[in-house]
PDB file of C-alpha atoms in Angstrom:
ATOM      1  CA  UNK A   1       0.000   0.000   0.000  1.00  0.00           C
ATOM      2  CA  UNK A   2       1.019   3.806  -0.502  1.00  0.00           C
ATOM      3  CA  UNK A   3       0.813   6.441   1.241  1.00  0.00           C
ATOM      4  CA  UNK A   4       2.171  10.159   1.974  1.00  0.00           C
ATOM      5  CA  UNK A   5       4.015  11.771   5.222  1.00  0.00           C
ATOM      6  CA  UNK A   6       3.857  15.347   5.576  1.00  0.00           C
ATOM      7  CA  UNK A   7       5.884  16.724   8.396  1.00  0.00           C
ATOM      8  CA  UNK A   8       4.890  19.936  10.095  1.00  0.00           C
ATOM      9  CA  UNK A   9       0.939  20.607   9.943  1.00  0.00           C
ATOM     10  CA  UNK A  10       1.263  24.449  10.570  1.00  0.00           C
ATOM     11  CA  UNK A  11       3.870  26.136   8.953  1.00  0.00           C
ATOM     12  CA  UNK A  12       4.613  29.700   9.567  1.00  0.00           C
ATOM     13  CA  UNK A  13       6.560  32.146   6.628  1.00  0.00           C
ATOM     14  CA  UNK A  14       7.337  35.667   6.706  1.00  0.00           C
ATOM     15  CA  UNK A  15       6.656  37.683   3.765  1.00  0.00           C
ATOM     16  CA  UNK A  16       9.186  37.167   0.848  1.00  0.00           C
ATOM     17  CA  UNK A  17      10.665  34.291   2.866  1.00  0.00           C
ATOM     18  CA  UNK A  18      11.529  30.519   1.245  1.00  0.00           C
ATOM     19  CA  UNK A  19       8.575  28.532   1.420  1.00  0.00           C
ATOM     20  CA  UNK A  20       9.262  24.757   1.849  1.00  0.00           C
ATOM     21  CA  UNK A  21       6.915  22.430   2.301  1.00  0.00           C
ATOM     22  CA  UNK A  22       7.606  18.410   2.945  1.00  0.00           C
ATOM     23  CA  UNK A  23       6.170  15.349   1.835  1.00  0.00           C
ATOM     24  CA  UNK A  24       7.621  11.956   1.702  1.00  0.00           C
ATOM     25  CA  UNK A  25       6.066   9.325   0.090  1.00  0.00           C
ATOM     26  CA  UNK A  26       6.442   5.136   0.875  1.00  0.00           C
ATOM     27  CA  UNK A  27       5.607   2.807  -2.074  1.00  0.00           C
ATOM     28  CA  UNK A  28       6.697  -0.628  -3.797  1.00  0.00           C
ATOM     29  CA  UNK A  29       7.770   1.530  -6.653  1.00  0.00           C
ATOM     30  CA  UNK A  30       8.289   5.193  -7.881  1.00  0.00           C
ATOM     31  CA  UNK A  31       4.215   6.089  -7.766  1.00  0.00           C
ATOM     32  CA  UNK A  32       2.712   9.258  -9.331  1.00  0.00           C
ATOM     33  CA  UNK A  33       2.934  12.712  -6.265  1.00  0.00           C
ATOM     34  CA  UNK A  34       1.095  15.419  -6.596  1.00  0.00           C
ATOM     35  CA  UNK A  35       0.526  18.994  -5.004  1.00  0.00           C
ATOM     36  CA  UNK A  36      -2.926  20.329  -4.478  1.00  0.00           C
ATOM     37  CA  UNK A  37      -3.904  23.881  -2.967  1.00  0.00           C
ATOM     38  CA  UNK A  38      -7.199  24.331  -0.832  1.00  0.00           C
ATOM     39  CA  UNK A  39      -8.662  27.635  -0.025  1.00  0.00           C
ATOM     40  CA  UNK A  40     -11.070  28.167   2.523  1.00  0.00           C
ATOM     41  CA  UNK A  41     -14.197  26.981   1.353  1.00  0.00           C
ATOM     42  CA  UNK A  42     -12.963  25.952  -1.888  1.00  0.00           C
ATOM     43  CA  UNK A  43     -12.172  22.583  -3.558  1.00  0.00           C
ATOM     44  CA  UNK A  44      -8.571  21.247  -4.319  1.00  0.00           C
ATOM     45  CA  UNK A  45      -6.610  22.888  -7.265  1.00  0.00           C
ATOM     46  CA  UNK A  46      -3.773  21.154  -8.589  1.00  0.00           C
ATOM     47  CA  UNK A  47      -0.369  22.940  -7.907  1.00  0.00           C
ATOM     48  CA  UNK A  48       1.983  20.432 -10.033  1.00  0.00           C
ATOM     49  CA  UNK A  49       2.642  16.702 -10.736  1.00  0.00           C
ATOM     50  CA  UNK A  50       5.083  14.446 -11.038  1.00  0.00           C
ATOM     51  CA  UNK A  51       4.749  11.645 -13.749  1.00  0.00           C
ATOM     52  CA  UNK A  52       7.890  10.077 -14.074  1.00  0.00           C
ATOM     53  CA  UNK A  53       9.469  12.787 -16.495  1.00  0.00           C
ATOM     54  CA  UNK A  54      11.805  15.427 -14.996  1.00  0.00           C
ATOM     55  CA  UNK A  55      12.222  15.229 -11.708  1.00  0.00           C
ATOM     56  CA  UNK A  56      11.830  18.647 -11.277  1.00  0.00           C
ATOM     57  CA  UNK A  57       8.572  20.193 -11.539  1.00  0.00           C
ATOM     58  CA  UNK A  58       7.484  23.292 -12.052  1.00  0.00           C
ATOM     59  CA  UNK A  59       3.638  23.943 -11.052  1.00  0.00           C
ATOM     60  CA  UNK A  60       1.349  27.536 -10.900  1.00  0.00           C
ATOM     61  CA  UNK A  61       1.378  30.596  -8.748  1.00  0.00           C
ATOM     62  CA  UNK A  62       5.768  29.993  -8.699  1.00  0.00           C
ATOM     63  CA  UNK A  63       5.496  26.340  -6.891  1.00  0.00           C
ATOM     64  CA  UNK A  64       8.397  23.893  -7.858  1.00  0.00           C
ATOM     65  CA  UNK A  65       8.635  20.462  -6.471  1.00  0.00           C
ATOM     66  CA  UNK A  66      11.886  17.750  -6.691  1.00  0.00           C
ATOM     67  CA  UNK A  67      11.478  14.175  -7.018  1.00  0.00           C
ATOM     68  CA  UNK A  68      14.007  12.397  -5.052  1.00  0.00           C
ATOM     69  CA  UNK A  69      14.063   8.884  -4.979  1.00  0.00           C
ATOM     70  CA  UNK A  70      16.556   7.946  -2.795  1.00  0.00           C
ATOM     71  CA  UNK A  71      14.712  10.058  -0.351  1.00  0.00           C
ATOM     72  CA  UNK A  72      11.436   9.030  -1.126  1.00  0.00           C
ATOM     73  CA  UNK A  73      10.934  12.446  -1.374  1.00  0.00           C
ATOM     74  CA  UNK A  74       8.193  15.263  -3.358  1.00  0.00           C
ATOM     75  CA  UNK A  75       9.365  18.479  -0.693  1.00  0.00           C
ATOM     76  CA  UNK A  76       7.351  21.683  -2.370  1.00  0.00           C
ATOM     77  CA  UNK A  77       9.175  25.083  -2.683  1.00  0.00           C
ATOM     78  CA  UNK A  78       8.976  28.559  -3.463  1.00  0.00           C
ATOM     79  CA  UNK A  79      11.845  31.104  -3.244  1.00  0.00           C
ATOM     80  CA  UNK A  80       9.311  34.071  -1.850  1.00  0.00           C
ATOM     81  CA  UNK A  81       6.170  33.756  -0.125  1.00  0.00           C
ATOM     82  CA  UNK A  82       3.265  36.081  -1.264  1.00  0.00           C
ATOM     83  CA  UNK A  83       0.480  37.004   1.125  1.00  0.00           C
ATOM     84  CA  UNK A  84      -2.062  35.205  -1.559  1.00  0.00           C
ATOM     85  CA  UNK A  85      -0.066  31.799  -0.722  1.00  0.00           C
ATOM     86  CA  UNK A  86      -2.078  31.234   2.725  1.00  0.00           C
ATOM     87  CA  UNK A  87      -3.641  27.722   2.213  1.00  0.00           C
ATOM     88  CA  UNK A  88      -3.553  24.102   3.194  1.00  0.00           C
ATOM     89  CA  UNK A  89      -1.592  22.431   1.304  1.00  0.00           C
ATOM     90  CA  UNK A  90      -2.040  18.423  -0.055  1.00  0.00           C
ATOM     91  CA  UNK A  91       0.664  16.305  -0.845  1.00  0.00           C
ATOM     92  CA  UNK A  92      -1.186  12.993  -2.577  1.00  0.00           C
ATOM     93  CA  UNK A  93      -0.414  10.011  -4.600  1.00  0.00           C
ATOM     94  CA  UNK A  94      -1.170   7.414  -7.165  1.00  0.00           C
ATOM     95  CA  UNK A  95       0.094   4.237  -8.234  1.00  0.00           C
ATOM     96  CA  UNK A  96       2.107   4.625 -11.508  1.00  0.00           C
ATOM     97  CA  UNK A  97       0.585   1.555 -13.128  1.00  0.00           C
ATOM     98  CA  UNK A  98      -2.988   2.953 -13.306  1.00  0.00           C
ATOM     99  CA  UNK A  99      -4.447   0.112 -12.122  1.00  0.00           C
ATOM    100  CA  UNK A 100      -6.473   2.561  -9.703  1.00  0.00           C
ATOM    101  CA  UNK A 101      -6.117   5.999  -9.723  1.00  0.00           C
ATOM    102  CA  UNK A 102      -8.056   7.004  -6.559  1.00  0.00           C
ATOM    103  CA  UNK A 103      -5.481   9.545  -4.802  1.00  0.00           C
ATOM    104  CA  UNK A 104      -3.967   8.781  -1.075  1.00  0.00           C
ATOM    105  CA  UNK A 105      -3.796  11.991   0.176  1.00  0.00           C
ATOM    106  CA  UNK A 106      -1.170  13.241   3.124  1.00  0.00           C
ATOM    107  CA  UNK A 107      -2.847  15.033   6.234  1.00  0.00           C
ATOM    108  CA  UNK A 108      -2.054  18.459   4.645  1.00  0.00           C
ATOM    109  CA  UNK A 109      -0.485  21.185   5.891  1.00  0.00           C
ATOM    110  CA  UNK A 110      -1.990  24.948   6.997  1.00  0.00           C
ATOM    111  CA  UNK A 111       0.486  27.435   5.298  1.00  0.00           C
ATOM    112  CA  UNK A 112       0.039  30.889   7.796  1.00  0.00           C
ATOM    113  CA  UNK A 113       2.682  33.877   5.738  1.00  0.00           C
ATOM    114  CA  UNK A 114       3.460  36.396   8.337  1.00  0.00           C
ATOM    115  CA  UNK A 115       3.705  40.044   6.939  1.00  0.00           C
TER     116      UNK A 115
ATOM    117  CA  UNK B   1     -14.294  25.768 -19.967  1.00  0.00           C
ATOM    118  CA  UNK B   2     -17.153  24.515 -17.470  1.00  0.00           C
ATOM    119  CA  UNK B   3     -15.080  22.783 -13.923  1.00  0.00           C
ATOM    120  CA  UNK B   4     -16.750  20.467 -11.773  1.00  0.00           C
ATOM    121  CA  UNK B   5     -19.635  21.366 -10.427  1.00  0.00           C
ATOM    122  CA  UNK B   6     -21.725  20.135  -7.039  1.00  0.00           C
ATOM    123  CA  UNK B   7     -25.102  20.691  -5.330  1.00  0.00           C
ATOM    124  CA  UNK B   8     -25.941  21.639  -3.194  1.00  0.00           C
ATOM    125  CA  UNK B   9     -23.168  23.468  -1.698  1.00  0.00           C
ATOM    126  CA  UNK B  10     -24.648  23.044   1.922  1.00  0.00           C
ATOM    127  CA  UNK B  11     -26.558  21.127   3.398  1.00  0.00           C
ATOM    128  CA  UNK B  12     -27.960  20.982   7.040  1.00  0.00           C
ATOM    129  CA  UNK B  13     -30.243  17.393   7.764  1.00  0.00           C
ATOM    130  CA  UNK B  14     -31.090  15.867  10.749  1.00  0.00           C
ATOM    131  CA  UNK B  15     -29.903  12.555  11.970  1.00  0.00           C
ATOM    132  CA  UNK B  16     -31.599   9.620  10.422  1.00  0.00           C
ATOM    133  CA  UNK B  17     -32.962  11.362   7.427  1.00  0.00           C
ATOM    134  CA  UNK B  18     -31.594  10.372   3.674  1.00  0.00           C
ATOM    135  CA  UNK B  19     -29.297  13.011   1.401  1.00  0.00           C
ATOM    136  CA  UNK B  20     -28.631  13.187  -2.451  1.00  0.00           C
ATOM    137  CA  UNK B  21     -25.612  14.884  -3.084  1.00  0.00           C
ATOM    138  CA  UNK B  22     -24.798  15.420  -7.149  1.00  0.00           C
ATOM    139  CA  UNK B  23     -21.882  15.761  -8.855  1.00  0.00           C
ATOM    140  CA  UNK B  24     -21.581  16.901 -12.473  1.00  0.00           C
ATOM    141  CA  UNK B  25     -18.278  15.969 -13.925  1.00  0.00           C
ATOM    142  CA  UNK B  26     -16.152  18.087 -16.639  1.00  0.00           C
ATOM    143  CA  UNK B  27     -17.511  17.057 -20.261  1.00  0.00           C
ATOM    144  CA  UNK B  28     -15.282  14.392 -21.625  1.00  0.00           C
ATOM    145  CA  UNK B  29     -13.584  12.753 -18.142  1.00  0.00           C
ATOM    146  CA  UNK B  30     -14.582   9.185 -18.149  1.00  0.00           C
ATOM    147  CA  UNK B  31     -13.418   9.176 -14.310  1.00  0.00           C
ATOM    148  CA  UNK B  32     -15.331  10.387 -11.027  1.00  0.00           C
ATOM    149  CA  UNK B  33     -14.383   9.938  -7.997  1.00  0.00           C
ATOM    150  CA  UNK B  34     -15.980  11.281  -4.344  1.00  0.00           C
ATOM    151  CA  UNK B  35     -13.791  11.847  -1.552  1.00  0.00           C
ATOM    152  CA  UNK B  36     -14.955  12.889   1.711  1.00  0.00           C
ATOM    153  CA  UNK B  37     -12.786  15.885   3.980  1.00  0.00           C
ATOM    154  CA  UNK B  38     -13.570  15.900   7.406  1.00  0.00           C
ATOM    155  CA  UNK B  39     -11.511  16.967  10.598  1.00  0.00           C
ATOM    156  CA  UNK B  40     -10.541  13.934  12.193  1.00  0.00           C
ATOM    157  CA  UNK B  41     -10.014  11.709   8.773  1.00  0.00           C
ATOM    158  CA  UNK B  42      -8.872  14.334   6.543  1.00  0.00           C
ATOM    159  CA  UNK B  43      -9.494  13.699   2.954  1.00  0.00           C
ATOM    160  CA  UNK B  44     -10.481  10.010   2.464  1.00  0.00           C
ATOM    161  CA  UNK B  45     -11.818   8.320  -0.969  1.00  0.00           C
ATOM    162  CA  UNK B  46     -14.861   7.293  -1.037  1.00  0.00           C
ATOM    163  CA  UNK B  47     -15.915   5.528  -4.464  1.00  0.00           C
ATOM    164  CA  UNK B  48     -14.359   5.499  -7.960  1.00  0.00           C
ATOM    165  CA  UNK B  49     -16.373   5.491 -11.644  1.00  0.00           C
ATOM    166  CA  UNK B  50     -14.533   4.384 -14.774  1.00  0.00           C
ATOM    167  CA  UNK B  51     -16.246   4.385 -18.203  1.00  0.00           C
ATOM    168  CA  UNK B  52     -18.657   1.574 -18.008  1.00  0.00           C
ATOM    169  CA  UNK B  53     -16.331  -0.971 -15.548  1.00  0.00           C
ATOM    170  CA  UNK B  54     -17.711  -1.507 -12.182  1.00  0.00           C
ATOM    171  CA  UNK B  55     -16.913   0.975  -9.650  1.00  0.00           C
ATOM    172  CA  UNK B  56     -14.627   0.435  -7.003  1.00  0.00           C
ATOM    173  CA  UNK B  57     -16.557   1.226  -3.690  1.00  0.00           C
ATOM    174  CA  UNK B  58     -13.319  -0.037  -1.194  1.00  0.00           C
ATOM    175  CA  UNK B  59     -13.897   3.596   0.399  1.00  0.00           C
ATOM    176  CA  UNK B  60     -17.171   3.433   1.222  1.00  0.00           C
ATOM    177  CA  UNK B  61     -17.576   3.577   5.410  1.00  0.00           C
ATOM    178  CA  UNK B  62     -20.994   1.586   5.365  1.00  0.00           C
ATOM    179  CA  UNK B  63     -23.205  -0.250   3.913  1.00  0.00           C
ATOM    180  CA  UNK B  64     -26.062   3.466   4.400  1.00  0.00           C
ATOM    181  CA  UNK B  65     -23.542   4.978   1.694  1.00  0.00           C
ATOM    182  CA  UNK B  66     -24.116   4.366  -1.830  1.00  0.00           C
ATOM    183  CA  UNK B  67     -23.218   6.510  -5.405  1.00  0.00           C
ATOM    184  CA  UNK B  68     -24.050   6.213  -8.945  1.00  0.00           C
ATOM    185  CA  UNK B  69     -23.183   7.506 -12.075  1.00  0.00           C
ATOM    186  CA  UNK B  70     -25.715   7.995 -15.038  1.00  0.00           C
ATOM    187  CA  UNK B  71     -24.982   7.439 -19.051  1.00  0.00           C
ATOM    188  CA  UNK B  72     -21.279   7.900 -17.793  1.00  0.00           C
ATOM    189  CA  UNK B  73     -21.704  11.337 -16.472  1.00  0.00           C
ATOM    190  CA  UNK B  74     -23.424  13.246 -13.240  1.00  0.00           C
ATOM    191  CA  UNK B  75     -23.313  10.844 -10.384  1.00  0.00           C
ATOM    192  CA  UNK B  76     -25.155  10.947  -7.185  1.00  0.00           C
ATOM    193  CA  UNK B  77     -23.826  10.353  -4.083  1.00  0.00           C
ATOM    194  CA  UNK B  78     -26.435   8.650  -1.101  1.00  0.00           C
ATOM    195  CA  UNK B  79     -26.483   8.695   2.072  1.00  0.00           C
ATOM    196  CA  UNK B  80     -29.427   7.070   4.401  1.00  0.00           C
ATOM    197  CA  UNK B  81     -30.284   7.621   7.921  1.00  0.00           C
ATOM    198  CA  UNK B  82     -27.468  10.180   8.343  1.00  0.00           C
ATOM    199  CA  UNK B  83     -25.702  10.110  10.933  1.00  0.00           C
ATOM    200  CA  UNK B  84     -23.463  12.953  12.772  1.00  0.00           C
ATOM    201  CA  UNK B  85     -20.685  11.374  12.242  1.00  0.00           C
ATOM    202  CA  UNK B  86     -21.389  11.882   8.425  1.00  0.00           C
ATOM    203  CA  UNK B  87     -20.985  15.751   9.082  1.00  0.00           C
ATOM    204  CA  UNK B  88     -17.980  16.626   6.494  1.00  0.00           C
ATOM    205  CA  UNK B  89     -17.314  18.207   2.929  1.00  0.00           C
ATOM    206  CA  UNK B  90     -17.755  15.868  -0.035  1.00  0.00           C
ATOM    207  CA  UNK B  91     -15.584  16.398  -2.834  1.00  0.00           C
ATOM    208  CA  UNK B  92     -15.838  15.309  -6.422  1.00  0.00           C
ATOM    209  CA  UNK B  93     -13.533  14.587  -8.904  1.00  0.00           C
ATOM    210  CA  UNK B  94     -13.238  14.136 -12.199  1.00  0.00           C
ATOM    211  CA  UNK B  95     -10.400  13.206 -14.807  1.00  0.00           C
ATOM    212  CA  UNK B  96      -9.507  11.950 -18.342  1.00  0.00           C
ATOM    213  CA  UNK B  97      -6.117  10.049 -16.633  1.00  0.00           C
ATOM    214  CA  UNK B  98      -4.915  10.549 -13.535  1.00  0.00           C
ATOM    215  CA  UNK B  99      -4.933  13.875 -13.212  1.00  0.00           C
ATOM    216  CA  UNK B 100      -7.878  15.121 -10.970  1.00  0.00           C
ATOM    217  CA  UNK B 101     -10.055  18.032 -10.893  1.00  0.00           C
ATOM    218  CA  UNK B 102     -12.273  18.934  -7.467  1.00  0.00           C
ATOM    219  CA  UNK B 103     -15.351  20.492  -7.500  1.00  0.00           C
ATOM    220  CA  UNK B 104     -16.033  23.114  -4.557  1.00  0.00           C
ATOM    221  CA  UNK B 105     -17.590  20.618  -2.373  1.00  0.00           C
ATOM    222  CA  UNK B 106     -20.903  20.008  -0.650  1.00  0.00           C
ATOM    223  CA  UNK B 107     -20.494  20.584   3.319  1.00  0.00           C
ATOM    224  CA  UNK B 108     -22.903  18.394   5.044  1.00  0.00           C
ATOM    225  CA  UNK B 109     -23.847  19.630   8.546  1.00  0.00           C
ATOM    226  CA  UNK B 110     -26.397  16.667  10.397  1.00  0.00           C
ATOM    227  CA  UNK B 111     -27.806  17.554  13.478  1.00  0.00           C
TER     228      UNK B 111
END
């Protein structure tokens, strides 16, 4: 079975700061990760995916992710954190052999940028 | 283009009745999925619809839950004698592959 880890539920940015947000992943083999954005009181928008091509993916709004697979990583960055970037944030994932694409989704986590 | 649309957006029931909860999917996706978002679970999946194959209902929490999906497009999601338990948002999904698009959600309040 596969799921997601994201560490830190709350994280806390100033203004301009580095946003990083982490999300390991634990599967047989190399699965499909994505990033998804939630508003309050919206549904989930998709940030940016990984699908086995570069490892590094750029996504909207100036999101980038890094595959790693020795670190079984999918960690989400952006160099400066705008006020609009206040969300909960979904680190999920699928199994790359599309047998069933229902997503496994990671416990999210509440991104608060300080001004 | 038209997104993924649900309805109703709220909905406030008391325990025991039955809800409909609809989901129209984006023109063209041959994939719908529910998920439900809730405090304590965070988001879970619920059932999964693919072209004409029988759907995969491993998510569903009982046997008072049940979905369809109509000539391959808006599906329905049931739930009987509600419970409070059963107070969450329900999200749909649709796709073409395996990349997912959420409608707004239908937050479910039973009393």
């Amino acid at each position: 079975a596969q799921s997601v880890t994201q560490l830190g539920s709350h994280v806390s940015v100033s203004e301009g700061a580095l946003v990083l947000l982490r999300c390991n992943y634990s599967s047989s083999v190399p699965p499909y990760l994505f990033w998804y954005v939630q508003y309050p009181n919206q549904g989930l928008q998709l940030l940016l995916k990984y699908t086995s091509a570069a490892t590094l993916v750029k996504g909207i709004n100036g999101f980038e992710a890094e595959f790693k697979k020795s670190e079984t990583s999918f960690h989400l960055t952006k160099p400066s954190a705008h006020m609009s970037d206040a969300a909960e944030y979904f680190c999920a994932v699928i199994p790359a052999n599309f047998g069933n694409e229902k997503l496994t989704f990671g416990t999210g986590t509440r991104l608060t940028i300080i001004p | 283009g038209a997104g993924v649309s649900q309805s109703p957006s709220n909905k406030v029931t008391e325990k025991g009745k039955d809800v409909e909860l609809r989901c129209d999917p984006i023109s063209g996706h041959t994939a719908l999925y529910w998920y439900r978002q809730s405090l304590g679970q965070g988001l879970e999946f619920l059932i999964y619809f693919q072209g004409n194959s029988a759907p995969d209902k491993s998510g569903l929490p009982s046997d008072r839950f049940s979905a369809e999906r109509t000539g391959g497009s808006v599906s329905t999601l049931t739930i009987q004698r509600t419970q409070q338990e059963d107070s969450a948002v329900y999200l749909c999904a649709s796709s073409l592959r395996y990349e997912q698009f959420f409608g707004p959600g239908t937050r479910l309040t039973v009393l």
